XYZ file of C-alpha atoms in Angstrom:
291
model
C 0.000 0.000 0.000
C 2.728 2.138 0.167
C 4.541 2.381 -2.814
C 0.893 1.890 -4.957
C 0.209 5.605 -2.501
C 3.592 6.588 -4.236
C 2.720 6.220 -7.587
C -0.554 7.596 -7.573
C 0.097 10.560 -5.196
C 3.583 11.743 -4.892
C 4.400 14.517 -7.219
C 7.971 15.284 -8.326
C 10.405 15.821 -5.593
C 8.112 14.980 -3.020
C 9.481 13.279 0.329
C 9.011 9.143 1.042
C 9.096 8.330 4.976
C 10.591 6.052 5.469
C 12.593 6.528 2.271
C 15.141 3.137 2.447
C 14.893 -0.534 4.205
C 16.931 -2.799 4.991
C 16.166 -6.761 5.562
C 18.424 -8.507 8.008
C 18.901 -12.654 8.244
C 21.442 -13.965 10.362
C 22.072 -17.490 11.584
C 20.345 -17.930 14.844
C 21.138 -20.629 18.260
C 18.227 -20.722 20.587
C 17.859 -24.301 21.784
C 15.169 -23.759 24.171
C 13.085 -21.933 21.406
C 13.540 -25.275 19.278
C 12.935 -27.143 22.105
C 10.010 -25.738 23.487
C 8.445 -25.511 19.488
C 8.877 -29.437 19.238
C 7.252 -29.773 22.799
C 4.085 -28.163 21.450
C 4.292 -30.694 18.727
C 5.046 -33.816 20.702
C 1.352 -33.631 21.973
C 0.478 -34.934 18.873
C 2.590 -37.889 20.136
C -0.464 -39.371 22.340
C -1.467 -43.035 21.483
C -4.539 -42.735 24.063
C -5.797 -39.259 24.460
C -9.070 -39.483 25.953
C -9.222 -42.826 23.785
C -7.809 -41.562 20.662
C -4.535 -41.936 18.639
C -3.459 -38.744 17.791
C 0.171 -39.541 16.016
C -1.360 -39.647 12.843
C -1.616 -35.988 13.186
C 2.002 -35.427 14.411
C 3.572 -35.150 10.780
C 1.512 -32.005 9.871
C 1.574 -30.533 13.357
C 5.569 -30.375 13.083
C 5.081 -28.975 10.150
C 2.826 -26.301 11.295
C 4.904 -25.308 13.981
C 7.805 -25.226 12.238
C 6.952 -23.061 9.389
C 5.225 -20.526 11.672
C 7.594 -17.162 12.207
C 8.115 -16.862 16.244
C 7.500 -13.047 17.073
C 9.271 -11.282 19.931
C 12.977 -10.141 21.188
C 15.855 -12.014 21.641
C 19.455 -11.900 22.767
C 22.179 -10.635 20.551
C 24.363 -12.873 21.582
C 22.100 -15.713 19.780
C 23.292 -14.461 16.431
C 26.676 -16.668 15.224
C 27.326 -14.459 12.116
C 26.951 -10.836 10.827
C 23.599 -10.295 8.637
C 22.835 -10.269 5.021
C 20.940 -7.562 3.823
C 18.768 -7.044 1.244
C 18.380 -3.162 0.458
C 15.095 -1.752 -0.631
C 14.615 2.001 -1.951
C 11.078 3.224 -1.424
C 11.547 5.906 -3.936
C 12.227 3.536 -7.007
C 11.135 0.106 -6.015
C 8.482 -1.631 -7.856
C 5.502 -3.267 -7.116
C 7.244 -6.537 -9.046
C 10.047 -6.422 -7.265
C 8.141 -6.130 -3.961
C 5.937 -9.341 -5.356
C 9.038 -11.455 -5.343
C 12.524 -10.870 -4.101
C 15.525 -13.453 -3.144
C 18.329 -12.407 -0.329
C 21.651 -14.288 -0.880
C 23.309 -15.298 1.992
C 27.026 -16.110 2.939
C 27.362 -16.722 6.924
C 30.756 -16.812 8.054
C 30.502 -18.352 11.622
C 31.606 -16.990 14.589
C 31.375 -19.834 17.011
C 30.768 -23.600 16.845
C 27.784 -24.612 17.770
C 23.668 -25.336 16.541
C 22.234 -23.645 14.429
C 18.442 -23.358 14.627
C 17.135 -21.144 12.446
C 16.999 -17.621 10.891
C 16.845 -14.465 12.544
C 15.009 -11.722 10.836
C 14.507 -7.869 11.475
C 14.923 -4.494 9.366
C 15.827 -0.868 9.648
C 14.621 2.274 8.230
C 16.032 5.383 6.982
C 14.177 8.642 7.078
C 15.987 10.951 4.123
C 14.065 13.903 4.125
C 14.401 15.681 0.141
C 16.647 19.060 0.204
C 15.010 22.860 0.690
C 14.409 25.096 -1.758
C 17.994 26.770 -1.170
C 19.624 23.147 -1.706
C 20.167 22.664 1.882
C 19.911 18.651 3.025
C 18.281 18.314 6.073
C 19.694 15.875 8.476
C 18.602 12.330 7.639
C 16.803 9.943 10.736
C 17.135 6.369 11.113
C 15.467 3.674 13.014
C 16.450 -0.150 13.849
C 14.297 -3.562 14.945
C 17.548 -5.172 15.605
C 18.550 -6.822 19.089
C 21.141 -5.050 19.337
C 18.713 -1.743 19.340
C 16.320 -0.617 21.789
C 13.070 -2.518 21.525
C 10.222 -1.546 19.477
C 6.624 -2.938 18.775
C 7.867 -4.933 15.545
C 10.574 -6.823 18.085
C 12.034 -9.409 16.003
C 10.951 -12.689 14.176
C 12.739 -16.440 14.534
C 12.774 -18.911 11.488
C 13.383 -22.363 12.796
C 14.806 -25.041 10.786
C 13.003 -28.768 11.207
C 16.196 -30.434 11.733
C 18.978 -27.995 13.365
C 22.546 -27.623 11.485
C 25.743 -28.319 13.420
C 28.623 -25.664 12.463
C 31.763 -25.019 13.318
C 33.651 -21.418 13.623
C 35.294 -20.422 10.419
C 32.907 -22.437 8.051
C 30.386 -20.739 5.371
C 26.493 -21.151 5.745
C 25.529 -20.438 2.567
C 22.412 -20.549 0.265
C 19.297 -18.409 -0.901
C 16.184 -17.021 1.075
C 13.386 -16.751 -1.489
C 9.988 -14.368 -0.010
C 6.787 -14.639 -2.053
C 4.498 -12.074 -1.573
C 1.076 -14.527 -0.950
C -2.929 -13.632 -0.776
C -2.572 -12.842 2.974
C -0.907 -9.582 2.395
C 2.005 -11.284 3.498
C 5.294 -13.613 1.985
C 5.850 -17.220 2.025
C 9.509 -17.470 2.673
C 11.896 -20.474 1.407
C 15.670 -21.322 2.525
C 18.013 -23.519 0.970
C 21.089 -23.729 2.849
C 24.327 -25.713 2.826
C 27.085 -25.522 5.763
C 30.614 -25.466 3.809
C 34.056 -25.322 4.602
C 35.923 -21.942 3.846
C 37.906 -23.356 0.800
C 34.575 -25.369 -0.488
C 33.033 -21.818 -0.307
C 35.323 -20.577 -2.270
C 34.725 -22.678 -4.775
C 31.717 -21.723 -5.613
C 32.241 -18.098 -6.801
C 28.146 -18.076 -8.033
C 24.906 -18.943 -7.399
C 24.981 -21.759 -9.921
C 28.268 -23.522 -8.623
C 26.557 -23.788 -5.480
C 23.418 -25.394 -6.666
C 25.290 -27.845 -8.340
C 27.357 -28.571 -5.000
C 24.048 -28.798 -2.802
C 22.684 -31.475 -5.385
C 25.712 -33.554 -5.658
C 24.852 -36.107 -3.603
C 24.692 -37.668 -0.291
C 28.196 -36.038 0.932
C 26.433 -32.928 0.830
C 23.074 -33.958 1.974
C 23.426 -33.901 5.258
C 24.851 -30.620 5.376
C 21.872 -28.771 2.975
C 18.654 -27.090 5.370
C 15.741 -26.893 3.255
C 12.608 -24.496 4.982
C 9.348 -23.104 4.301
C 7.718 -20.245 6.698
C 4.557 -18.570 6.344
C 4.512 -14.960 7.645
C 1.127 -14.563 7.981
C 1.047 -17.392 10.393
C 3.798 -16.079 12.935
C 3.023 -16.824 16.578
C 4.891 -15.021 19.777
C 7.416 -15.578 22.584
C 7.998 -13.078 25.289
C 10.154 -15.096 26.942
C 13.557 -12.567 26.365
C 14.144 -9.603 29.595
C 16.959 -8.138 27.964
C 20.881 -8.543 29.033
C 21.979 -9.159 32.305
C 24.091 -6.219 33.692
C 27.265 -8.880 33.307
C 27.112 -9.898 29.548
C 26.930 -13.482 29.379
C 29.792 -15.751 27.500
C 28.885 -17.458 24.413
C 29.044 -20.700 25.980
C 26.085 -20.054 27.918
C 24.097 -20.116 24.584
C 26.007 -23.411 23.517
C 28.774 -21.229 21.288
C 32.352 -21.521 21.503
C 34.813 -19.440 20.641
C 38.203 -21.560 18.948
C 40.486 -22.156 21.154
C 43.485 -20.020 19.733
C 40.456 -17.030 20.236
C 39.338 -17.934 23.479
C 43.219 -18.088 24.880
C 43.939 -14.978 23.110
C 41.574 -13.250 25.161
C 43.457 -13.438 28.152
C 46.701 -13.435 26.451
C 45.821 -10.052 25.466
C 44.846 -8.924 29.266
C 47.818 -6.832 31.441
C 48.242 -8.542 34.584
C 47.898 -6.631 37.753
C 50.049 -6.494 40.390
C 48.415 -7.275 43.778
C 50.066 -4.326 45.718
C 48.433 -1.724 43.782
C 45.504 0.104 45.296
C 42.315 -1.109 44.458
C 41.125 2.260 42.800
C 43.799 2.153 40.240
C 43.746 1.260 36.638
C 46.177 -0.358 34.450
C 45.369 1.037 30.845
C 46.188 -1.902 28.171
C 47.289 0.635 25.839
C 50.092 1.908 28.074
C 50.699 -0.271 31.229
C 52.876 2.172 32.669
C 50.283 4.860 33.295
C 47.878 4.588 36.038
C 44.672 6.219 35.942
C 43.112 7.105 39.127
C-alpha cells in the first residue's frame, strides 16, 4: 500500500518516509526456542488421548509449527554471524520487485555450535528531500535489531526442522526466497548448505553452489531446506533483555576456537596485587595509572 500511494500521489520531488529498508537474516542458536516448538508438537505424540490416537496428526503438526515465524525479542548474543541484507529504496522500487525478491546469503561463523534457524529484522532510513535553497536536512534512522532498543515490531525467529551443526570459520551459505502470498504477506523459502571456507570458495556463483548442494549424499546432510509462512507467525515473550554482566557465548552453547578464546586473556595486562584497588592499568600503556 505504500509504494501503490507513491505512484498515484507523490508529485515530483516529493518526500518518502521512510525513504530506504533494509532486511536482516542472520544465523540464529536458541535451543530452548527449538525445544520448546517441538514440545508443542510432541502432543500430537499421544497413542490414548481421551481414547484416541493422535500420532497420525504429528507429521503435519511439526510442520505447522515449524513453518510458523516466532515473534518477539531475543538476545544478541544468539546471532553466530553478521547479517545479510537485502536493500530496498522506497523511492524507485516496484511493485514486481516487492511481489518477489531473493536475499543471498554467505554466513561466516563466529562460534561452533547449533544452528536453529533464521533471525530476521529491518531498519529504516528517514531521508528527508533538500530545501528550496539546496540545503539537506539531516537524515533519521530507526532499527528492529537486538542489538537496538526494543520496538513494537521486536524481532521474528525462522526455525529449521532439523537444526545444522557448524563449526567457527565455516560458510552457511544458500538463498532465502519471499513470495508475496494472498494474505498480504510472503511465504519465505531457505536452501542452505554448511561449507568449509575453501569449499566456499569454490563456488564463486549462485549456480556452482546449486550444483554442489545437489551432488549427492556427501552434501546432503549438510543442505537445510525451509518453508515459513509470515502470515502465520506466533509469539514468545520469553527474552528480559541482558543481564548487567554480559553473558559468555558458551552459555548459549557457542564456543569461541580455542586459539580465540586463549587470546583473550593473552591479550589482558596482569595486575600487580600491591596496587591500590582504585587504580587502573590502561592496556594501551601499562605504565600509566589512571586514578
Amino acid at each position: 500500500s505504500f509504494v501503490y500511494a507513491r505512484d498515484r500521489f507523490l508529485r515530483a520531488g516529493g518526500a518518502m518516509l521512510p525513504s530506504a529498508g533494509t532486511i536482516h537474516l542472520a544465523p540464529l542458536s536458541d535451543a530452548a526456542l527449538w525445544n520448546e516448538t517441538l514440545g508443542k508438537a510432541r502432543f500430537w505424540q499421544q497413542g490414548a488421548f481421551y481414547g484416541v490416537d493422535l500420532n497420525p496428526y504429528f507429521a503435519s503438526a511439526f510442520d505447522e509449527y515449524f513453518s510458523a515465524p516466532v515473534v518477539g525479542c531475543f538476545s544478541p548474543n544468539s546471532l553466530m554471524a553478521d547479517s545479510a541484507q537485502h536493500e530496498v529504496d522506497f523511492h524507485t522500487v516496484s511493485m514486481d520487485e516487492l511481489r518477489t525478491f531473493t536475499v543471498p546469503v554467505a554466513w561466516t561463523v563466529r562460534y561452533t555450535g547449533v544452528m536453529h534457524g533464521v533471525a530476521g529484522w529491518f531498519d529504516l532510513a528517514f531521508v528527508p528531500p533538500a530545501l528550496h535553497d539546496g540545503a539537506q536536512p539531516a537524515a533519521s534512522y530507526m532499527s528492529t535489531g537486538p542489538q537496538a532498543p526494543a520496538t513494537h515490531w521486536q524481532q521474528v525467529r525462522l526455525l529449521l526442522r532439523q537444526p545444522l551443526a557448524v563449526n567457527a570459520g565455516q560458510v552457511v551459505r544458500g538463498v532465502v526466497h519471499m513470495r508475496a502470498n494472498d494474505q498480504r504477506s510472503y511465504d519465505v523459502e531457505a536452501r542452505l548448505i554448511c561449507l568449509d571456507a575453501h569449499e566456499s570458495a569454490a563456488c564463486p556463483d549462485a549456480a556452482a553452489l546449486q550444483a554442489l548442494m545437489a551432488s549427492g549424499a556427501q552434501t546432503a546432510a549438510r543442505v537445510r531446506e525451509a518453508t515459513w509462512l509470515l502470515q502465520e507467525q506466533v509469539y514468545n515473550y520469553a527474552y528480559a533483555g541482558e543481564p548487567i554482566e554480559p553473558p559468555r557465548p558458551e552459555a548459549a552453547n557457542l564456543y569461541l576456537p580455542v586459539d580465540r578464546l586463549l587470546a583473550e586473556s593473552a591479550s589482558v595486562v596482569p595486575v600487580d596485587p600491591t596496587m591500590p584497588t582504585d587504580f587502573v592499568v590502561t592496556q594501551s600503556d601499562p605504565n600509566a595509572m589512571q586514578h
